[in-house]
Amino acid sequence: MLRRIVGIETEFGITSVGGEGARSLGADEIARYLFRPVVERWRSSNVFLENGSRLYLDVGSHPEYATAECDGLRQLVAHDRAGERIVDDLGLCAEQSLAAEGIDANVYLFKNNTDTVGNSYGCHENYLLDRATQVRSIGTTLLPFLVSRQLYCGAGKILPGTPPGLGLDQAPGPTFCFSQRAEHMWDGVSSATTRSRPLINTRDEPHADSTRFRRMHVIVGDSNMIETTTLLKIATTRLVLEMLEAGVELRPMAVAHPVRAIREISRDLTGTRPVTMTDGTTMNALEIQREFLAAVHRYLDTGGWERDDRVVVNQCVALWERVLDAVESGDHDSIAADIDWAAKLRLIRQVQDRTGVDLDHPRLAQIDLTYHDIRPGRGLHSVLERRGLVSRVVDDAEVEHARAVAPETTRAALRGRFITAAREAGRDHTVDWVHLKVTDGALPTVALTDPFADEDPRVDDLISALGR
């Protein structure tokens, strides 16, 4: 499947800080203010927007934004960034509502994966697969890739000492690690999502024609701020999937204990800590990633096919190799413009060099958190971006377009057209990933079972009938 539908679901952390003497607001109360304009407009806190995306309030008072179906890498990056701006707009509206009621409070939304009391919330990736592809069968091969890809797609985190369990070495003090999510995964491949948090979720929920498609749900990734990190996370995973589907031979690599391995790799910035394989041998994260990188090079060199985003893919493969070289050499600053954990680590080291504080200092904890603040001009990532210190994949105009317009090359275009037309006609409607329905039942429900189809005469007829 060289043309592949991909989407990203992001759960945002939420809190507020009040002025002196102001009462404290809980996350659930902030969330109610946050989603007040959504409920007023749609009478629900679970809605699909004109750009084809889904916006809703998830368990634990976490705003969640799921991009529309995308089949291009740049397209997906633009729609992921559009989600940040849509959610931040809700934060601004919430602050105005609070102020109108005499409540002095600033709303903070974080695109990260952990809070201060140890809870974790996710960034999930969805990859459309052919029905013939068995998720469990490719899972054994994918697991070593997923546990080691944090070398380039981790968001970085100050870990306050190594917690007990899993037989890991106990660290006496805080350490900087690659990934925020690694400490919260408890299974390799499973149908559960919250109870055991597997790296790969096997629940058979394709949101499409189940005789043709299945969906691979990856819940192990960190939420990323730098566009090139997001691009690299998706591009490398998509390439590995294509390669496996094409039958490219790989050196046998099966991790004996994936959960232990992902934690061990996260805590070792050298990428050289040995990970035990099922055959009794050991490999480190760099070795695992270089095996996959070499196989992808062989796959791309076979030729015989063309793709619209081949230039972007080549750039991603070059960055992939450059990041592995930087981890191996220890020259982390050389990738600080492209990779989240390296950008955050550089900020932390700059403060340490000036002040001499240890990793457990509150000022560094603030940097760790504020890096993920999505408010332009307030979040550290946005400050770096404004100063040209981190890389971009798309420009602001593309992000603004993605806020309003659904991807034009997938079924999201049909969903976006219907939602826009129903709103303009004043017709109540119900939408999910597959179905378009007018609530009063006066018109037939249309099921969009092919995620690749961006044209459908049934949708044209439905939209035409809306204004009658």
GROMACS .gro file of C-alpha atoms in nm:
model
  468
    1MET     CA    1   0.000   0.000   0.000
    2LEU     CA    2   0.210   0.288  -0.131
    3ARG     CA    3  -0.073   0.534  -0.081
    4ARG     CA    4  -0.161   0.503   0.286
    5ILE     CA    5  -0.415   0.680   0.504
    6VAL     CA    6  -0.261   0.803   0.830
    7GLY     CA    7  -0.398   1.005   1.120
    8ILE     CA    8  -0.279   1.136   1.457
    9GLU     CA    9  -0.486   1.162   1.776
   10THR     CA   10  -0.352   1.402   2.040
   11GLU     CA   11  -0.469   1.433   2.399
   12PHE     CA   12  -0.375   1.766   2.559
   13GLY     CA   13  -0.288   1.830   2.921
   14ILE     CA   14  -0.488   2.109   3.083
   15THR     CA   15  -0.453   2.329   3.390
   16SER     CA   16  -0.505   2.687   3.502
   17VAL     CA   17  -0.325   2.939   3.719
   18GLY     CA   18  -0.526   3.204   3.900
   19GLY     CA   19  -0.425   3.544   4.026
   20GLU     CA   20  -0.346   3.616   4.386
   21GLY     CA   21  -0.639   3.515   4.604
   22ALA     CA   22  -0.827   3.354   4.314
   23ARG     CA   23  -0.990   3.019   4.378
   24SER     CA   24  -0.833   2.709   4.228
   25LEU     CA   25  -1.006   2.546   3.931
   26GLY     CA   26  -1.000   2.171   3.876
   27ALA     CA   27  -0.934   2.016   3.537
   28ASP     CA   28  -1.298   1.916   3.492
   29GLU     CA   29  -1.414   2.272   3.560
   30ILE     CA   30  -1.160   2.419   3.317
   31ALA     CA   31  -1.268   2.164   3.057
   32ARG     CA   32  -1.631   2.276   3.089
   33TYR     CA   33  -1.530   2.635   3.016
   34LEU     CA   34  -1.306   2.513   2.736
   35PHE     CA   35  -1.582   2.321   2.559
   36ARG     CA   36  -1.863   2.568   2.632
   37PRO     CA   37  -1.856   2.719   2.278
   38VAL     CA   38  -1.843   2.369   2.128
   39VAL     CA   39  -2.148   2.254   2.324
   40GLU     CA   40  -2.334   2.578   2.250
   41ARG     CA   41  -2.279   2.532   1.878
   42TRP     CA   42  -2.319   2.154   1.840
   43ARG     CA   43  -2.495   2.054   2.167
   44SER     CA   44  -2.220   1.799   2.221
   45SER     CA   45  -1.860   1.781   2.340
   46ASN     CA   46  -1.781   1.519   2.073
   47VAL     CA   47  -1.794   1.674   1.726
   48PHE     CA   48  -1.651   1.659   1.376
   49LEU     CA   49  -1.534   1.989   1.229
   50GLU     CA   50  -1.546   2.137   0.880
   51ASN     CA   51  -1.183   2.036   0.822
   52GLY     CA   52  -1.279   1.671   0.867
   53SER     CA   53  -1.121   1.634   1.211
   54ARG     CA   54  -1.272   1.512   1.536
   55LEU     CA   55  -1.264   1.726   1.852
   56TYR     CA   56  -1.386   1.589   2.182
   57LEU     CA   57  -1.338   1.575   2.556
   58ASP     CA   58  -1.171   1.252   2.653
   59VAL     CA   59  -1.158   1.066   2.985
   60GLY     CA   60  -0.976   1.264   3.252
   61SER     CA   61  -1.084   1.604   3.116
   62HIS     CA   62  -0.833   1.589   2.831
   63PRO     CA   63  -0.923   1.777   2.514
   64GLU     CA   64  -0.848   1.546   2.222
   65TYR     CA   65  -0.800   1.633   1.856
   66ALA     CA   66  -0.791   1.363   1.589
   67THR     CA   67  -0.675   1.476   1.247
   68ALA     CA   68  -0.880   1.397   0.942
   69GLU     CA   69  -0.762   1.113   0.718
   70CYS     CA   70  -0.441   1.219   0.543
   71ASP     CA   71  -0.250   1.044   0.264
   72GLY     CA   72   0.040   1.288   0.241
   73LEU     CA   73   0.321   1.352   0.488
   74ARG     CA   74   0.323   1.733   0.465
   75GLN     CA   75  -0.056   1.725   0.467
   76LEU     CA   76  -0.058   1.534   0.796
   77VAL     CA   77   0.191   1.770   0.959
   78ALA     CA   78  -0.025   2.069   0.861
   79HIS     CA   79  -0.340   1.911   1.004
   80ASP     CA   80  -0.162   1.812   1.325
   81ARG     CA   81  -0.046   2.172   1.374
   82ALA     CA   82  -0.398   2.295   1.290
   83GLY     CA   83  -0.521   2.094   1.587
   84GLU     CA   84  -0.293   2.291   1.820
   85ARG     CA   85  -0.439   2.620   1.699
   86ILE     CA   86  -0.799   2.501   1.721
   87VAL     CA   87  -0.750   2.380   2.078
   88ASP     CA   88  -0.561   2.699   2.174
   89ASP     CA   89  -0.853   2.905   2.042
   90LEU     CA   90  -1.075   2.718   2.288
   91GLY     CA   91  -0.829   2.812   2.562
   92LEU     CA   92  -0.851   3.180   2.471
   93CYS     CA   93  -1.231   3.165   2.471
   94ALA     CA   94  -1.227   2.994   2.809
   95GLU     CA   95  -1.013   3.272   2.956
   96GLN     CA   96  -1.258   3.532   2.823
   97SER     CA   97  -1.553   3.344   2.974
   98LEU     CA   98  -1.376   3.316   3.308
   99ALA     CA   99  -1.292   3.686   3.306
  100ALA     CA  100  -1.653   3.775   3.223
  101GLU     CA  101  -1.758   3.589   3.537
  102GLY     CA  102  -1.498   3.767   3.747
  103ILE     CA  103  -1.260   3.470   3.769
  104ASP     CA  104  -0.895   3.562   3.729
  105ALA     CA  105  -0.736   3.256   3.565
  106ASN     CA  106  -0.505   3.175   3.276
  107VAL     CA  107  -0.570   2.848   3.091
  108TYR     CA  108  -0.271   2.635   2.995
  109LEU     CA  109  -0.283   2.357   2.737
  110PHE     CA  110   0.014   2.126   2.692
  111LYS     CA  111   0.092   1.896   2.402
  112ASN     CA  112   0.281   1.650   2.620
  113ASN     CA  113   0.221   1.306   2.772
  114THR     CA  114   0.256   1.327   3.152
  115ASP     CA  115   0.136   1.543   3.437
  116THR     CA  116   0.301   1.624   3.768
  117VAL     CA  117   0.134   1.341   3.958
  118GLY     CA  118   0.236   1.064   3.721
  119ASN     CA  119  -0.069   1.031   3.494
  120SER     CA  120  -0.010   0.975   3.124
  121TYR     CA  121  -0.219   1.069   2.821
  122GLY     CA  122  -0.143   0.968   2.470
  123CYS     CA  123  -0.056   1.056   2.116
  124HIS     CA  124  -0.192   0.776   1.898
  125GLU     CA  125  -0.106   0.702   1.536
  126ASN     CA  126  -0.339   0.525   1.295
  127TYR     CA  127  -0.216   0.351   0.980
  128LEU     CA  128  -0.455   0.200   0.727
  129LEU     CA  129  -0.359  -0.155   0.630
  130ASP     CA  130  -0.480  -0.401   0.373
  131ARG     CA  131  -0.713  -0.658   0.530
  132ALA     CA  132  -0.467  -0.933   0.431
  133THR     CA  133  -0.201  -0.779   0.657
  134GLN     CA  134  -0.205  -0.942   0.998
  135VAL     CA  135  -0.121  -0.694   1.275
  136ARG     CA  136  -0.010  -0.962   1.519
  137SER     CA  137   0.215  -1.130   1.265
  138ILE     CA  138   0.399  -0.810   1.175
  139GLY     CA  139   0.393  -0.696   1.539
  140THR     CA  140   0.693  -0.911   1.629
  141THR     CA  141   0.898  -0.731   1.364
  142LEU     CA  142   0.754  -0.388   1.443
  143LEU     CA  143   0.813  -0.406   1.819
  144PRO     CA  144   1.194  -0.365   1.803
  145PHE     CA  145   1.140  -0.072   1.567
  146LEU     CA  146   0.884   0.094   1.796
  147VAL     CA  147   1.084   0.051   2.116
  148SER     CA  148   1.394   0.204   1.955
  149ARG     CA  149   1.249   0.482   1.735
  150GLN     CA  150   1.234   0.709   2.042
  151LEU     CA  151   1.594   0.796   1.951
  152TYR     CA  152   1.443   1.041   1.704
  153CYS     CA  153   1.075   1.081   1.793
  154GLY     CA  154   1.092   1.109   2.172
  155ALA     CA  155   0.979   1.439   2.325
  156GLY     CA  156   1.232   1.421   2.609
  157LYS     CA  157   1.167   1.430   2.983
  158ILE     CA  158   1.342   1.476   3.315
  159LEU     CA  159   1.275   1.150   3.496
  160PRO     CA  160   1.290   1.198   3.876
  161GLY     CA  161   1.488   0.886   3.963
  162THR     CA  162   1.427   0.537   3.831
  163PRO     CA  163   1.109   0.388   3.978
  164PRO     CA  164   1.123   0.034   4.111
  165GLY     CA  165   1.000  -0.262   3.909
  166LEU     CA  166   1.082  -0.455   3.593
  167GLY     CA  167   1.428  -0.536   3.724
  168LEU     CA  168   1.577  -0.210   3.601
  169ASP     CA  169   1.883  -0.050   3.753
  170GLN     CA  170   1.787   0.203   4.018
  171ALA     CA  171   1.910   0.554   3.946
  172PRO     CA  172   1.984   0.759   4.261
  173GLY     CA  173   1.874   1.087   4.107
  174PRO     CA  174   1.693   1.244   3.814
  175THR     CA  175   1.795   1.165   3.456
  176PHE     CA  176   1.703   1.306   3.120
  177CYS     CA  177   1.545   1.044   2.897
  178PHE     CA  178   1.434   1.023   2.534
  179SER     CA  179   1.065   0.955   2.585
  180GLN     CA  180   0.776   1.071   2.802
  181ARG     CA  181   0.556   0.779   2.708
  182ALA     CA  182   0.805   0.494   2.762
  183GLU     CA  183   0.750   0.476   3.139
  184HIS     CA  184   0.377   0.422   3.093
  185MET     CA  185   0.365   0.127   2.851
  186TRP     CA  186   0.279  -0.213   2.996
  187ASP     CA  187   0.235  -0.454   2.706
  188GLY     CA  188   0.369  -0.528   2.360
  189VAL     CA  189   0.066  -0.617   2.147
  190SER     CA  190  -0.284  -0.623   2.294
  191SER     CA  191  -0.647  -0.530   2.226
  192ALA     CA  192  -0.655  -0.310   2.539
  193THR     CA  193  -0.585   0.065   2.534
  194THR     CA  194  -0.604   0.197   2.889
  195ARG     CA  195  -0.586  -0.111   3.112
  196SER     CA  196  -0.246  -0.235   2.989
  197ARG     CA  197  -0.135   0.034   2.739
  198PRO     CA  198   0.023  -0.184   2.467
  199LEU     CA  199   0.265  -0.047   2.211
  200ILE     CA  200   0.036  -0.176   1.934
  201ASN     CA  201  -0.339  -0.205   1.979
  202THR     CA  202  -0.497  -0.493   1.785
  203ARG     CA  203  -0.863  -0.401   1.830
  204ASP     CA  204  -1.022  -0.462   1.490
  205GLU     CA  205  -1.191  -0.129   1.429
  206PRO     CA  206  -1.108  -0.021   1.073
  207HIS     CA  207  -1.362   0.266   1.039
  208ALA     CA  208  -1.389   0.146   0.680
  209ASP     CA  209  -1.492  -0.155   0.472
  210SER     CA  210  -1.381  -0.439   0.699
  211THR     CA  211  -1.347  -0.680   0.404
  212ARG     CA  212  -1.078  -0.459   0.248
  213PHE     CA  213  -0.909  -0.269   0.528
  214ARG     CA  214  -0.785  -0.285   0.884
  215ARG     CA  215  -0.637  -0.012   1.103
  216MET     CA  216  -0.315  -0.038   1.302
  217HIS     CA  217  -0.344   0.169   1.617
  218VAL     CA  218  -0.004   0.266   1.765
  219ILE     CA  219  -0.025   0.423   2.110
  220VAL     CA  220   0.341   0.425   2.212
  221GLY     CA  221   0.452   0.754   2.055
  222ASP     CA  222   0.520   1.086   2.227
  223SER     CA  223   0.338   1.406   2.135
  224ASN     CA  224   0.574   1.611   1.921
  225MET     CA  225   0.615   1.986   1.887
  226ILE     CA  226   0.880   2.022   1.614
  227GLU     CA  227   0.731   1.954   1.273
  228THR     CA  228   1.032   1.756   1.151
  229THR     CA  229   1.003   1.522   1.451
  230THR     CA  230   0.638   1.455   1.368
  231LEU     CA  231   0.729   1.404   1.003
  232LEU     CA  232   1.009   1.162   1.087
  233LYS     CA  233   0.793   0.962   1.328
  234ILE     CA  234   0.522   0.906   1.068
  235ALA     CA  235   0.746   0.869   0.763
  236THR     CA  236   0.975   0.606   0.914
  237THR     CA  237   0.686   0.401   1.049
  238ARG     CA  238   0.503   0.420   0.718
  239LEU     CA  239   0.815   0.315   0.529
  240VAL     CA  240   0.872   0.018   0.758
  241LEU     CA  241   0.511  -0.092   0.708
  242GLU     CA  242   0.543  -0.068   0.330
  243MET     CA  243   0.869  -0.257   0.342
  244LEU     CA  244   0.721  -0.540   0.548
  245GLU     CA  245   0.418  -0.561   0.321
  246ALA     CA  246   0.652  -0.582   0.021
  247GLY     CA  247   0.826  -0.881   0.176
  248VAL     CA  248   1.170  -0.722   0.222
  249GLU     CA  249   1.395  -0.958   0.417
  250LEU     CA  250   1.508  -0.838   0.758
  251ARG     CA  251   1.755  -0.979   1.002
  252PRO     CA  252   1.556  -1.170   1.267
  253MET     CA  253   1.502  -0.927   1.553
  254ALA     CA  254   1.253  -1.010   1.826
  255VAL     CA  255   1.279  -0.831   2.159
  256ALA     CA  256   1.243  -1.065   2.456
  257HIS     CA  257   1.088  -0.806   2.691
  258PRO     CA  258   0.950  -0.507   2.494
  259VAL     CA  259   0.825  -0.316   2.801
  260ARG     CA  260   1.158  -0.344   2.979
  261ALA     CA  261   1.343  -0.262   2.657
  262ILE     CA  262   1.153   0.059   2.588
  263ARG     CA  263   1.237   0.188   2.937
  264GLU     CA  264   1.603   0.086   2.916
  265ILE     CA  265   1.643   0.254   2.577
  266SER     CA  266   1.466   0.571   2.694
  267ARG     CA  267   1.707   0.617   2.984
  268ASP     CA  268   2.026   0.573   2.779
  269LEU     CA  269   2.109   0.878   2.566
  270THR     CA  270   2.406   0.694   2.413
  271GLY     CA  271   2.176   0.444   2.242
  272THR     CA  272   2.415   0.163   2.332
  273ARG     CA  273   2.248  -0.016   2.623
  274PRO     CA  274   2.212  -0.387   2.531
  275VAL     CA  275   1.857  -0.515   2.488
  276THR     CA  276   1.794  -0.889   2.518
  277MET     CA  277   1.647  -1.060   2.212
  278THR     CA  278   1.442  -1.380   2.212
  279ASP     CA  279   1.733  -1.583   2.071
  280GLY     CA  280   1.951  -1.489   2.369
  281THR     CA  281   2.165  -1.234   2.184
  282THR     CA  282   2.165  -0.863   2.255
  283MET     CA  283   2.132  -0.554   2.037
  284ASN     CA  284   2.125  -0.188   2.127
  285ALA     CA  285   1.887   0.077   1.998
  286LEU     CA  286   2.135   0.215   1.746
  287GLU     CA  287   2.198  -0.130   1.602
  288ILE     CA  288   1.826  -0.202   1.575
  289GLN     CA  289   1.753   0.128   1.404
  290ARG     CA  290   2.045   0.091   1.163
  291GLU     CA  291   1.914  -0.251   1.060
  292PHE     CA  292   1.578  -0.095   0.973
  293LEU     CA  293   1.743   0.202   0.802
  294ALA     CA  294   1.960  -0.026   0.585
  295ALA     CA  295   1.654  -0.233   0.490
  296VAL     CA  296   1.461   0.083   0.395
  297HIS     CA  297   1.754   0.193   0.176
  298ARG     CA  298   1.742  -0.143  -0.003
  299TYR     CA  299   1.367  -0.113  -0.042
  300LEU     CA  300   1.385   0.239  -0.188
  301ASP     CA  301   1.674   0.145  -0.419
  302THR     CA  302   1.467  -0.129  -0.588
  303GLY     CA  303   1.288   0.143  -0.787
  304GLY     CA  304   1.009   0.056  -1.027
  305TRP     CA  305   0.758   0.287  -0.864
  306GLU     CA  306   0.698   0.656  -0.818
  307ARG     CA  307   0.529   0.854  -0.546
  308ASP     CA  308   0.429   1.217  -0.507
  309ASP     CA  309   0.623   1.264  -0.184
  310ARG     CA  310   0.944   1.084  -0.283
  311VAL     CA  311   1.146   1.403  -0.224
  312VAL     CA  312   1.004   1.433   0.129
  313VAL     CA  313   1.071   1.063   0.191
  314ASN     CA  314   1.434   1.102   0.083
  315GLN     CA  315   1.473   1.399   0.317
  316CYS     CA  316   1.327   1.194   0.603
  317VAL     CA  317   1.563   0.904   0.539
  318ALA     CA  318   1.860   1.143   0.536
  319LEU     CA  319   1.745   1.299   0.866
  320TRP     CA  320   1.691   0.952   1.013
  321GLU     CA  321   2.053   0.865   0.942
  322ARG     CA  322   2.178   1.201   1.069
  323VAL     CA  323   1.997   1.157   1.401
  324LEU     CA  324   2.144   0.810   1.455
  325ASP     CA  325   2.491   0.950   1.383
  326ALA     CA  326   2.433   1.232   1.633
  327VAL     CA  327   2.322   0.992   1.906
  328GLU     CA  328   2.623   0.771   1.841
  329SER     CA  329   2.868   1.063   1.850
  330GLY     CA  330   2.698   1.242   2.140
  331ASP     CA  331   2.667   1.561   1.932
  332HIS     CA  332   2.308   1.627   2.035
  333ASP     CA  333   2.322   1.997   1.952
  334SER     CA  334   2.360   1.911   1.582
  335ILE     CA  335   2.000   1.783   1.574
  336ALA     CA  336   1.846   2.029   1.824
  337ALA     CA  337   1.667   2.216   1.544
  338ASP     CA  338   1.496   1.900   1.420
  339ILE     CA  339   1.430   1.668   1.714
  340ASP     CA  340   1.221   1.751   2.021
  341TRP     CA  341   1.424   1.578   2.291
  342ALA     CA  342   1.746   1.736   2.163
  343ALA     CA  343   1.591   2.084   2.150
  344LYS     CA  344   1.464   2.049   2.506
  345LEU     CA  345   1.795   1.907   2.629
  346ARG     CA  346   1.983   2.202   2.480
  347LEU     CA  347   1.758   2.446   2.668
  348ILE     CA  348   1.812   2.258   2.993
  349ARG     CA  349   2.188   2.243   2.951
  350GLN     CA  350   2.205   2.613   2.869
  351VAL     CA  351   2.036   2.694   3.201
  352GLN     CA  352   2.258   2.446   3.386
  353ASP     CA  353   2.571   2.600   3.232
  354ARG     CA  354   2.463   2.948   3.346
  355THR     CA  355   2.336   2.861   3.692
  356GLY     CA  356   2.490   2.527   3.789
  357VAL     CA  357   2.157   2.385   3.904
  358ASP     CA  358   2.092   2.009   3.911
  359LEU     CA  359   1.828   1.829   3.705
  360ASP     CA  360   1.588   1.825   3.999
  361HIS     CA  361   1.573   2.207   4.016
  362PRO     CA  362   1.220   2.350   3.974
  363ARG     CA  363   1.340   2.588   3.704
  364LEU     CA  364   1.434   2.294   3.482
  365ALA     CA  365   1.103   2.122   3.555
  366GLN     CA  366   0.935   2.441   3.434
  367ILE     CA  367   1.134   2.428   3.109
  368ASP     CA  368   1.041   2.061   3.068
  369LEU     CA  369   0.672   2.154   3.089
  370THR     CA  370   0.666   2.495   2.922
  371TYR     CA  371   0.830   2.355   2.610
  372HIS     CA  372   0.492   2.191   2.538
  373ASP     CA  373   0.268   2.494   2.602
  374ILE     CA  374   0.077   2.542   2.273
  375ARG     CA  375   0.006   2.914   2.325
  376PRO     CA  376   0.204   3.110   2.061
  377GLY     CA  377   0.460   3.337   2.222
  378ARG     CA  378   0.428   3.166   2.561
  379GLY     CA  379   0.535   2.808   2.495
  380LEU     CA  380   0.909   2.759   2.463
  381HIS     CA  381   0.876   2.566   2.138
  382SER     CA  382   0.681   2.851   1.983
  383VAL     CA  383   0.950   3.096   2.094
  384LEU     CA  384   1.218   2.882   1.932
  385GLU     CA  385   1.009   2.853   1.617
  386ARG     CA  386   0.952   3.228   1.597
  387ARG     CA  387   1.328   3.284   1.625
  388GLY     CA  388   1.400   3.032   1.349
  389LEU     CA  389   1.576   2.793   1.587
  390VAL     CA  390   1.367   2.487   1.502
  391SER     CA  391   1.283   2.342   1.162
  392ARG     CA  392   0.952   2.371   0.979
  393VAL     CA  393   0.788   2.137   0.731
  394VAL     CA  394   0.489   2.355   0.641
  395ASP     CA  395   0.430   2.729   0.663
  396ASP     CA  396   0.166   2.919   0.857
  397ALA     CA  397  -0.055   2.956   0.549
  398GLU     CA  398  -0.073   2.577   0.511
  399VAL     CA  399  -0.163   2.538   0.877
  400GLU     CA  400  -0.437   2.801   0.851
  401HIS     CA  401  -0.574   2.627   0.542
  402ALA     CA  402  -0.580   2.297   0.732
  403ARG     CA  403  -0.778   2.460   1.012
  404ALA     CA  404  -1.068   2.527   0.776
  405VAL     CA  405  -1.042   2.281   0.488
  406ALA     CA  406  -1.038   1.901   0.498
  407PRO     CA  407  -0.768   1.705   0.310
  408GLU     CA  408  -0.885   1.710  -0.051
  409THR     CA  409  -0.746   1.367  -0.147
  410THR     CA  410  -0.932   1.139   0.100
  411ARG     CA  411  -1.290   1.083   0.215
  412ALA     CA  412  -1.233   1.361   0.469
  413ALA     CA  413  -1.312   1.600   0.182
  414LEU     CA  414  -1.663   1.451   0.157
  415ARG     CA  415  -1.715   1.475   0.533
  416GLY     CA  416  -1.596   1.836   0.536
  417ARG     CA  417  -1.825   1.932   0.246
  418PHE     CA  418  -2.126   1.774   0.413
  419ILE     CA  419  -2.063   1.936   0.752
  420THR     CA  420  -2.017   2.278   0.590
  421ALA     CA  421  -2.331   2.241   0.376
  422ALA     CA  422  -2.543   2.116   0.668
  423ARG     CA  423  -2.432   2.407   0.884
  424GLU     CA  424  -2.510   2.659   0.610
  425ALA     CA  425  -2.852   2.499   0.554
  426GLY     CA  426  -2.927   2.500   0.927
  427ARG     CA  427  -2.981   2.125   0.931
  428ASP     CA  428  -2.895   1.922   1.241
  429HIS     CA  429  -2.660   1.639   1.148
  430THR     CA  430  -2.472   1.346   1.294
  431VAL     CA  431  -2.130   1.249   1.166
  432ASP     CA  432  -1.872   0.987   1.255
  433TRP     CA  433  -1.567   0.856   1.069
  434VAL     CA  434  -1.786   0.662   0.825
  435HIS     CA  435  -2.144   0.796   0.833
  436LEU     CA  436  -2.307   1.121   0.719
  437LYS     CA  437  -2.660   1.161   0.853
  438VAL     CA  438  -2.924   1.431   0.881
  439THR     CA  439  -3.059   1.400   1.235
  440ASP     CA  440  -3.430   1.423   1.149
  441GLY     CA  441  -3.404   1.115   0.927
  442ALA     CA  442  -3.561   1.292   0.629
  443LEU     CA  443  -3.264   1.205   0.407
  444PRO     CA  444  -3.077   0.877   0.361
  445THR     CA  445  -2.761   0.812   0.563
  446VAL     CA  446  -2.449   0.781   0.350
  447ALA     CA  447  -2.173   0.539   0.454
  448LEU     CA  448  -1.823   0.626   0.335
  449THR     CA  449  -1.649   0.288   0.354
  450ASP     CA  450  -1.357   0.371   0.122
  451PRO     CA  451  -1.112   0.611   0.295
  452PHE     CA  452  -0.941   0.681  -0.037
  453ALA     CA  453  -1.255   0.804  -0.216
  454ASP     CA  454  -1.268   1.183  -0.237
  455GLU     CA  455  -1.570   1.185  -0.473
  456ASP     CA  456  -1.910   1.023  -0.423
  457PRO     CA  457  -2.233   1.107  -0.612
  458ARG     CA  458  -2.437   1.001  -0.308
  459VAL     CA  459  -2.278   1.281  -0.108
  460ASP     CA  460  -2.343   1.525  -0.393
  461ASP     CA  461  -2.712   1.425  -0.387
  462LEU     CA  462  -2.727   1.452  -0.008
  463ILE     CA  463  -2.576   1.800  -0.010
  464SER     CA  464  -2.812   1.911  -0.287
  465ALA     CA  465  -3.111   1.789  -0.084
  466LEU     CA  466  -3.005   1.973   0.233
  467GLY     CA  467  -3.146   2.308   0.122
  468ARG     CA  468  -3.481   2.177   0.000
   0.00000   0.00000   0.00000
